[in-house]
Amino acid sequence: MLDTPEAVLEALRENHERPHGLARTVTAEELVETAEVFEKPDVLVTALLELMTAYEFTGEHRKSPVAFARILKLWDATSESFSPYEAHQVFWRFKWVTTSLLQVPEVPMASIGGWIDQMRSRYEAADHAVQPVAAMRYHLAHHTGTGVADAYDLWATRSRTELSDCEACETRHHAWHHLVEGDDTAALAIWQPVLDREQGCSEEPQMSQARALLPLLRAGRTDEARSHHLTGYRKVRGTTGMQAEVGYHLEFCAHSRNEGRGLEILAENRTLFEAKGAPLDHLCFLTGTEVLIARLVDAGHDDAAVAGPPGRAWTAAELLTHVRGEAEALAAAFDTRNGTTSVGDRRRARLALAPLLDEPLPLGLRATAVRTVSAGAAPATPAPTRIGIPDDFATLVREARRLARDGHPGDSRLWTCVAERLADATEPYDDTLGPEGLLAAELAEHRAEQLWFKDRHTSGAAELDTAVRHFEQLDMPWHALAARARSRAWTAAPGSRDGDVAAPDRASIRSALDDMLREADKLLTAAAFDGEPLGEAEAAFGTDLRAERILSYLSLHYSVAYAAHHELHAALARAEEHEEDPEGTDDVDILTERFERSLDTLCSEASRLGYPHQAANARQFRADMLARRGDLADAEQELRAALREIESAGRPWLRPRPSIQLAQLLLAQDRPQEATELLHSAIADAVAHDDPTFPLGPTYLLLGHAATHLDDVNGAVRHLSEAAVRFDQADDPGSAVEARLQLADVLARSGRPADAVAVLESALADVPPTVDGRMLAQGRLSLGRGLRDLAEYLPAAEELLRLADTVAGWSEEDRGGVLTLVAAEAATALALAERWEAADTAYERALVAHAEAPNAPVITLMMREFAHLTLQTRDGDGTDTALEHLARADAVLAALPSGAQDFAVWYEQGENHYRRARVLAEAGRFDEALPEAECAIAAHDEGGERGELPRAEAVRIAALIEGNGLDRAAEAVIRLTAAAARCRQAGHPEAAHVLDTLRQDLRTG
């Protein structure tokens, strides 16, 4: 019951702890009504100030001045009802009212000017300096665009006072002034302390991060822009009081060519379309939305489905019309009120800005593709290509054949065009191209290759079988033989997406390929490659017939080598797992001999017939096997020889894959700089020769690893972000998630936990069920820990509890000690969030899990954390409870079987003693605390070098207890002197400095 002032004040305190939003605002309004009935106005003063806070931080600027008018009336009538803090807030919030009045176009300029005059009068009467008044006059001038320079000088040249905006907010205003004046360089220099988090408040750095995005892009500082978008957006999403900042993030997405990300942000913030309590901020949100949606419409995506005001579905064109109309009306209302065009001019300047980047900036986040409401898909921007597409159909086919014969990857686009034109039935068939069955066979081979690169081996083999039938009907034995060999060899490769058997009949594959080799020998005996008459189909190739037959013959040998490579690879894997093949066909020695023989044949025949690039293929297979056996130097030599052979063949488009393979070897040899250069060259070659099958995702992933080895954090972030996007585009969600988890790990280890959390939240949202569950579990654990490190304790606990439920469903073997780990961390996060009832439940769950699968370091850490947090945040005298937690931690260690520990027991024992010493010291029980600290020192002594730092900390606590608690400063100084010398000798000068500083304090104290 809220029938006493004390009860209302308690309710106000509870409401103040809630996050800003509608629920907090409504409750604040109800509490004001309740407080009005009391005779003394002091409770009403507190309630009105809380209500004004709720209005300010939820963007209800229309209502905020009304609440302050009531506060001011009470101040004039009964100032003694205001506490010192509340009296200070009366003058502080004059500024809030000024900015609120500027937000509302219905408020006349005369009223705003009069309010600032009243602010000055009251400040002077109360003997307050008037720098904050000058700041308000500047904000008015900036808003209207009149007298800006003079107003800025009057404000910027005055010293700050206790009523000035916080330093971080003033920094933002200074930077924004220079930005509007067109000086990005000065703005970014001024902003740096806020962007670097040297200055901050409840609104910063997130407000500055949003406003600095475009100048950072213009300055080419894309790594910083990416980081500020990732971390800043998390702080403003869904917040009505930050809708202007959401608008800036939408604008950033448009200018960094991340329209898909922008649409996701729009979907997360639909409620902001109805948040009209701060019209100026709402105009900023609408303008950012308009920039994004206009970009989509200009690209032809009029029918794309987008998130607009709740209650109906919207297309991009419809939302653009709606937003543009509302924004134009708002801007016109402000300009009419102001008597200038400043607001409209700034809006028009934002809309007129062209995209700032030529290519999308990789953000490391998942972004859905643009969908269309209508049945037909919106026109897509064609992929860039360096291969010209002939208009004439016959020329197109001949060019595709030429590129295919050369092994040029650009043939893929040409064959796709051939298939599309045939499907349209708009091209009359040209008989000079040979029989139609020949083209059907070639297109079947093209489809097979596309399926192969998508890991759909079974479907690819079926397409090859179709090609074989056509070639046989056309009396083209060499082509039929080559296609049949590829079909059989492909079934030897593992990992098909469309149902390849896990262990194909390797003996039958081997036998079939041997039969094909004998068939090739018969063909060679019957006639040379160019010594038999041409059939109608073969005649279509004209003078290139000999090359066609030779390439088919070499393709057969390549297929034999390919199958032998995969068979040997599988046999080695089974041997490592100590599995036996019941038929005895996988004997490693026999398969190794077959593998080497097939490579030798391919190399010798390729050299004899003048096609050295085929020998390069054999070298890549051999290098792979050498690397598998640990012979990295010989593997490297094979790959370098392969690259030389490709060069001598004049086929640079074949360089990328052996280059990637060589880069992997170099990384394994800790030569990241050389690997980086090779990988960049591989990408350049693939782009230059228009290779649509080039594995961009894995290549950028390797570049990310190389950058990590080079301690190039920004490079690693760029490359891993790009890898994730490329995996998305290749419809490989598992690899995309893995890339993002690696990206988050790099960010977290480089001291950017907020960036890491943003990436993890994106990576783990709506993950397809095909993605590996254990990898997702690791990602969710990292996310929970990241949220905890950001002091977002309740979301951290929720994430960890969900993960615990998932792990509980695993088999006992898979679960192991993971459930203990996750449940313990969830319990600690709940305790940090001060949700003690839930924390106690999670604590007991962790103990049950520990009984099933012991994880002593984890469970004792949880107990120590509970001991610490019980004292810090739990109501009542928590000393006994804290000591009970530590006694349970001792019992866990005592119950360990002798000799079975795989962790440092000395460390855990030392930390238990250390924590008990602190608990006892905080309770004033210094005589008991000192022996515990000395036990901690002794325990960490057992750790040798690894125990030096925790030992130094235990010495520090012992000295504090001894010197301050027991008044034995001289003994404490002796203890610290010896410990500091020991730290210096052990190579820990920083720890020694800490101990020396405390020693000096005790001496002089």
Coordinates of N, CA and C in Angstrom, one line a residue, residues 426-563:
T426 N 15.0 -18.1 -77.7 CA 15.1 -17.0 -78.6 C 16.2 -17.1 -79.6
E427 N 17.1 -18.1 -79.4 CA 18.2 -18.2 -80.3 C 18.0 -19.4 -81.3
P428 N 18.0 -19.2 -82.6 CA 18.0 -20.3 -83.6 C 19.3 -21.1 -83.5
Y429 N 19.2 -22.4 -83.5 CA 20.4 -23.2 -83.4 C 21.2 -23.1 -84.7
D430 N 22.5 -22.9 -84.5 CA 23.5 -22.8 -85.6 C 24.1 -24.1 -85.9
D431 N 23.9 -24.7 -87.1 CA 24.4 -26.1 -87.4 C 25.9 -26.1 -87.4
T432 N 26.5 -25.0 -87.6 CA 28.0 -25.0 -87.7 C 28.6 -25.3 -86.3
L433 N 27.8 -25.3 -85.3 CA 28.2 -25.7 -83.9 C 28.3 -27.2 -83.7
G434 N 27.8 -27.9 -84.7 CA 27.8 -29.4 -84.5 C 26.4 -29.8 -84.1
P435 N 26.2 -31.1 -83.9 CA 24.9 -31.6 -83.5 C 24.4 -31.0 -82.1
E436 N 23.1 -30.9 -82.0 CA 22.6 -30.3 -80.8 C 22.9 -31.1 -79.5
G437 N 23.1 -32.4 -79.8 CA 23.4 -33.3 -78.7 C 24.8 -33.0 -78.1
L438 N 25.7 -32.4 -78.9 CA 27.0 -32.0 -78.4 C 26.9 -30.9 -77.4
L439 N 26.0 -29.9 -77.7 CA 25.8 -28.8 -76.8 C 25.2 -29.2 -75.5
A440 N 24.2 -30.2 -75.7 CA 23.6 -30.7 -74.5 C 24.6 -31.4 -73.6
A441 N 25.5 -32.1 -74.2 CA 26.6 -32.8 -73.4 C 27.4 -31.8 -72.7
E442 N 27.8 -30.7 -73.4 CA 28.7 -29.7 -72.8 C 28.0 -29.0 -71.6
L443 N 26.7 -28.7 -71.8 CA 25.9 -28.0 -70.8 C 25.8 -29.0 -69.6
A444 N 25.6 -30.2 -69.8 CA 25.5 -31.2 -68.7 C 26.8 -31.2 -67.9
E445 N 28.0 -31.1 -68.6 CA 29.3 -31.1 -67.9 C 29.4 -29.8 -67.1
H446 N 28.9 -28.7 -67.7 CA 28.9 -27.4 -66.9 C 28.0 -27.5 -65.7
R447 N 26.8 -28.1 -65.8 CA 26.0 -28.2 -64.6 C 26.7 -29.1 -63.6
A448 N 27.3 -30.1 -64.0 CA 28.0 -31.0 -63.1 C 29.1 -30.3 -62.3
E449 N 29.8 -29.4 -63.0 CA 30.9 -28.7 -62.4 C 30.3 -27.7 -61.3
Q450 N 29.2 -27.1 -61.6 CA 28.6 -26.2 -60.7 C 28.1 -26.9 -59.4
L451 N 27.6 -28.1 -59.6 CA 27.1 -28.9 -58.5 C 28.3 -29.4 -57.7
W452 N 29.4 -29.7 -58.3 CA 30.6 -30.1 -57.6 C 31.1 -29.1 -56.7
F453 N 31.2 -27.8 -57.2 CA 31.7 -26.8 -56.3 C 30.8 -26.4 -55.2
K454 N 29.5 -26.9 -55.3 CA 28.6 -26.7 -54.2 C 28.6 -28.0 -53.3
D455 N 29.5 -28.9 -53.5 CA 29.6 -30.1 -52.7 C 28.4 -31.0 -52.9
R456 N 27.8 -30.9 -54.0 CA 26.7 -31.9 -54.4 C 27.2 -32.9 -55.4
H457 N 28.1 -33.8 -54.8 CA 28.8 -34.7 -55.7 C 27.9 -35.7 -56.4
T458 N 26.9 -36.2 -55.7 CA 26.0 -37.2 -56.3 C 25.3 -36.6 -57.5
S459 N 24.7 -35.4 -57.3 CA 24.0 -34.8 -58.4 C 24.9 -34.4 -59.5
G460 N 26.2 -34.0 -59.2 CA 27.1 -33.7 -60.2 C 27.5 -35.0 -61.0
A461 N 27.6 -36.1 -60.4 CA 28.0 -37.3 -61.1 C 26.8 -37.7 -62.0
A462 N 25.6 -37.5 -61.6 CA 24.4 -37.8 -62.4 C 24.4 -36.9 -63.7
E463 N 24.8 -35.7 -63.6 CA 24.9 -34.8 -64.7 C 26.0 -35.3 -65.7
L464 N 27.1 -35.8 -65.1 CA 28.1 -36.3 -65.9 C 27.7 -37.6 -66.7
D465 N 26.9 -38.4 -66.0 CA 26.4 -39.6 -66.7 C 25.5 -39.2 -67.9
T466 N 24.8 -38.1 -67.7 CA 24.0 -37.5 -68.9 C 24.9 -37.1 -70.0
A467 N 26.0 -36.5 -69.7 CA 27.0 -36.1 -70.7 C 27.5 -37.3 -71.4
V468 N 27.8 -38.4 -70.6 CA 28.4 -39.6 -71.2 C 27.5 -40.2 -72.3
R469 N 26.2 -40.2 -72.0 CA 25.2 -40.8 -72.9 C 25.2 -39.9 -74.2
H470 N 25.3 -38.6 -74.1 CA 25.3 -37.8 -75.3 C 26.6 -38.0 -76.1
F471 N 27.7 -38.1 -75.4 CA 29.0 -38.3 -76.1 C 29.0 -39.7 -76.8
E472 N 28.5 -40.7 -76.2 CA 28.5 -42.0 -76.8 C 27.6 -42.0 -78.0
Q473 N 26.4 -41.3 -77.9 CA 25.5 -41.3 -79.1 C 26.2 -40.5 -80.3
L474 N 27.1 -39.6 -79.9 CA 27.7 -38.8 -81.0 C 29.0 -39.4 -81.4
D475 N 29.4 -40.6 -80.9 CA 30.6 -41.3 -81.3 C 31.8 -40.5 -80.9
M476 N 31.8 -40.0 -79.7 CA 33.0 -39.2 -79.2 C 33.6 -40.0 -78.0
P477 N 34.3 -41.1 -78.3 CA 34.8 -42.0 -77.2 C 35.7 -41.3 -76.2
W478 N 36.6 -40.4 -76.6 CA 37.5 -39.8 -75.6 C 36.7 -38.9 -74.6
H479 N 35.8 -38.1 -75.2 CA 35.0 -37.3 -74.3 C 34.1 -38.1 -73.3
A480 N 33.5 -39.2 -73.9 CA 32.7 -40.1 -73.0 C 33.5 -40.7 -71.9
L481 N 34.7 -41.1 -72.3 CA 35.6 -41.8 -71.3 C 36.0 -40.8 -70.2
A482 N 36.3 -39.6 -70.6 CA 36.7 -38.6 -69.6 C 35.6 -38.3 -68.6
A483 N 34.4 -38.1 -69.2 CA 33.2 -37.8 -68.3 C 32.9 -38.9 -67.4
R484 N 33.0 -40.1 -67.9 CA 32.7 -41.3 -67.1 C 33.7 -41.5 -66.0
A485 N 35.0 -41.2 -66.3 CA 36.0 -41.3 -65.2 C 35.8 -40.2 -64.1
R486 N 35.4 -39.0 -64.5 CA 35.1 -38.0 -63.5 C 33.9 -38.4 -62.6
S487 N 32.9 -39.0 -63.3 CA 31.7 -39.4 -62.5 C 32.1 -40.4 -61.5
R488 N 32.9 -41.4 -61.8 CA 33.3 -42.4 -60.8 C 34.2 -41.8 -59.8
A489 N 35.2 -41.0 -60.2 CA 36.1 -40.4 -59.2 C 35.4 -39.6 -58.2
W490 N 34.4 -38.8 -58.6 CA 33.7 -37.9 -57.7 C 33.1 -38.7 -56.6
T491 N 32.6 -39.9 -56.8 CA 32.0 -40.6 -55.8 C 33.0 -41.1 -54.7
A492 N 34.2 -41.0 -55.0 CA 35.3 -41.3 -54.0 C 35.5 -40.2 -53.0
A493 N 35.0 -39.0 -53.3 CA 35.2 -37.8 -52.4 C 34.1 -37.8 -51.3
P494 N 34.5 -37.6 -50.1 CA 33.5 -37.5 -49.0 C 32.8 -36.2 -48.9
G495 N 31.8 -36.1 -48.1 CA 31.2 -34.8 -47.8 C 30.2 -34.2 -48.7
S496 N 29.5 -35.0 -49.5 CA 28.5 -34.5 -50.4 C 27.3 -34.0 -49.6
R497 N 26.7 -32.8 -50.0 CA 25.6 -32.3 -49.4 C 24.3 -33.0 -49.7
D498 N 24.3 -33.8 -50.8 CA 23.0 -34.4 -51.3 C 23.0 -35.9 -51.2
G499 N 23.7 -36.4 -50.2 CA 23.5 -37.8 -49.9 C 24.5 -38.8 -50.4
D500 N 25.8 -38.4 -50.6 CA 26.8 -39.4 -51.0 C 26.9 -40.4 -49.8
V501 N 27.2 -41.6 -50.1 CA 27.4 -42.6 -49.0 C 28.7 -42.2 -48.2
A502 N 28.6 -42.5 -46.9 CA 29.8 -42.2 -46.1 C 31.0 -42.9 -46.5
A503 N 30.9 -44.2 -46.9 CA 32.1 -45.0 -47.3 C 31.8 -45.7 -48.6
P504 N 32.0 -45.0 -49.7 CA 31.7 -45.6 -51.0 C 32.5 -46.8 -51.3
D505 N 32.0 -47.6 -52.2 CA 32.7 -48.9 -52.6 C 34.0 -48.5 -53.3
R506 N 35.0 -48.4 -52.5 CA 36.3 -47.9 -53.1 C 36.9 -48.9 -54.1
A507 N 36.7 -50.2 -53.7 CA 37.3 -51.2 -54.6 C 36.6 -51.2 -56.0
S508 N 35.3 -51.0 -56.0 CA 34.6 -51.0 -57.3 C 35.0 -49.7 -58.1
I509 N 35.2 -48.6 -57.4 CA 35.6 -47.4 -58.1 C 37.0 -47.6 -58.7
R510 N 37.9 -48.2 -57.9 CA 39.2 -48.4 -58.4 C 39.2 -49.3 -59.6
S511 N 38.4 -50.4 -59.5 CA 38.3 -51.3 -60.6 C 37.8 -50.7 -61.9
A512 N 36.7 -49.8 -61.7 CA 36.1 -49.2 -62.9 C 37.1 -48.2 -63.5
L513 N 37.9 -47.5 -62.7 CA 38.9 -46.6 -63.3 C 40.0 -47.4 -64.0
D514 N 40.4 -48.5 -63.5 CA 41.4 -49.4 -64.2 C 40.9 -49.8 -65.5
D515 N 39.6 -50.2 -65.5 CA 39.0 -50.6 -66.8 C 39.1 -49.4 -67.8
M516 N 38.8 -48.2 -67.3 CA 38.9 -47.1 -68.2 C 40.3 -46.8 -68.8
L517 N 41.3 -47.0 -67.9 CA 42.6 -46.9 -68.4 C 42.9 -47.9 -69.5
R518 N 42.5 -49.1 -69.3 CA 42.7 -50.1 -70.4 C 41.9 -49.7 -71.7
E519 N 40.7 -49.1 -71.5 CA 40.0 -48.7 -72.7 C 40.7 -47.6 -73.4
A520 N 41.4 -46.7 -72.6 CA 42.2 -45.6 -73.2 C 43.4 -46.2 -74.0
D521 N 44.0 -47.2 -73.4 CA 45.1 -47.9 -74.1 C 44.7 -48.4 -75.5
K522 N 43.4 -49.0 -75.5 CA 42.9 -49.6 -76.8 C 42.7 -48.4 -77.8
L523 N 42.1 -47.3 -77.3 CA 41.9 -46.2 -78.2 C 43.2 -45.7 -78.8
L524 N 44.2 -45.6 -77.9 CA 45.5 -45.2 -78.4 C 46.2 -46.1 -79.4
T525 N 45.9 -47.4 -79.2 CA 46.5 -48.4 -80.1 C 45.8 -48.4 -81.4
A526 N 44.5 -48.1 -81.4 CA 43.7 -48.0 -82.7 C 44.1 -46.9 -83.5
A527 N 44.4 -45.7 -82.9 CA 44.8 -44.6 -83.7 C 45.3 -43.5 -82.8
A528 N 46.2 -42.7 -83.3 CA 46.7 -41.6 -82.6 C 45.6 -40.5 -82.3
F529 N 45.9 -39.5 -81.5 CA 44.9 -38.6 -81.2 C 44.3 -37.9 -82.4
D530 N 45.1 -37.7 -83.4 CA 44.6 -37.0 -84.6 C 44.7 -37.9 -85.9
G531 N 44.8 -39.2 -85.7 CA 45.0 -40.1 -86.8 C 43.7 -40.8 -87.3
E532 N 42.6 -40.5 -86.8 CA 41.3 -41.1 -87.3 C 40.4 -40.1 -87.8
P533 N 39.5 -40.5 -88.7 CA 38.6 -39.6 -89.3 C 37.7 -38.9 -88.2
L534 N 37.2 -37.7 -88.5 CA 36.4 -37.0 -87.6 C 34.9 -37.3 -87.8
G535 N 34.2 -37.5 -86.7 CA 32.8 -37.6 -86.8 C 32.2 -36.2 -86.9
E536 N 30.8 -36.2 -87.1 CA 30.2 -34.9 -87.2 C 30.4 -34.0 -86.0
A537 N 30.2 -34.6 -84.8 CA 30.3 -33.8 -83.6 C 31.7 -33.3 -83.4
E538 N 32.7 -34.3 -83.6 CA 34.1 -33.8 -83.4 C 34.5 -32.8 -84.4
A539 N 34.0 -32.9 -85.6 CA 34.3 -31.9 -86.6 C 34.0 -30.5 -86.2
A540 N 33.0 -30.4 -85.3 CA 32.6 -29.1 -84.8 C 33.7 -28.3 -84.1
F541 N 34.7 -29.1 -83.6 CA 35.8 -28.4 -82.9 C 36.9 -28.0 -83.9
G542 N 36.8 -28.4 -85.2 CA 37.7 -28.0 -86.2 C 39.1 -28.4 -85.9
T543 N 40.0 -27.4 -86.0 CA 41.4 -27.7 -85.9 C 41.8 -28.0 -84.4
D544 N 40.9 -27.8 -83.4 CA 41.3 -28.1 -82.0 C 41.0 -29.5 -81.6
L545 N 40.7 -30.4 -82.6 CA 40.3 -31.7 -82.2 C 41.4 -32.4 -81.4
R546 N 42.6 -32.4 -81.9 CA 43.7 -33.1 -81.2 C 43.8 -32.6 -79.8
A547 N 43.7 -31.3 -79.5 CA 43.8 -30.8 -78.2 C 42.6 -31.3 -77.3
E548 N 41.4 -31.4 -77.9 CA 40.3 -31.9 -77.2 C 40.5 -33.3 -76.8
R549 N 41.0 -34.2 -77.7 CA 41.3 -35.6 -77.3 C 42.4 -35.7 -76.3
I550 N 43.4 -35.0 -76.4 CA 44.5 -35.0 -75.4 C 44.0 -34.6 -74.1
L551 N 43.2 -33.5 -74.0 CA 42.7 -33.1 -72.7 C 41.8 -34.1 -72.1
S552 N 41.0 -34.8 -72.9 CA 40.2 -35.8 -72.4 C 41.0 -37.0 -71.8
Y553 N 42.1 -37.3 -72.5 CA 43.0 -38.4 -72.1 C 43.6 -38.0 -70.8
L554 N 44.1 -36.8 -70.7 CA 44.8 -36.3 -69.4 C 43.7 -36.2 -68.3
S555 N 42.5 -35.8 -68.7 CA 41.4 -35.7 -67.7 C 41.2 -37.1 -67.1
L556 N 41.3 -38.1 -67.9 CA 41.1 -39.5 -67.3 C 42.2 -39.8 -66.3
H557 N 43.4 -39.5 -66.6 CA 44.5 -39.7 -65.6 C 44.4 -38.8 -64.4
Y558 N 43.9 -37.6 -64.6 CA 43.6 -36.8 -63.5 C 42.6 -37.4 -62.5
S559 N 41.5 -38.0 -63.1 CA 40.5 -38.6 -62.3 C 41.0 -39.8 -61.5
V560 N 41.9 -40.6 -62.2 CA 42.5 -41.7 -61.5 C 43.3 -41.2 -60.3
A561 N 44.1 -40.1 -60.5 CA 44.9 -39.6 -59.4 C 44.1 -39.0 -58.3
Y562 N 43.0 -38.3 -58.7 CA 42.1 -37.7 -57.8 C 41.5 -38.8 -56.9
A563 N 41.0 -39.9 -57.5 CA 40.4 -40.9 -56.7 C 41.4 -41.6 -55.8

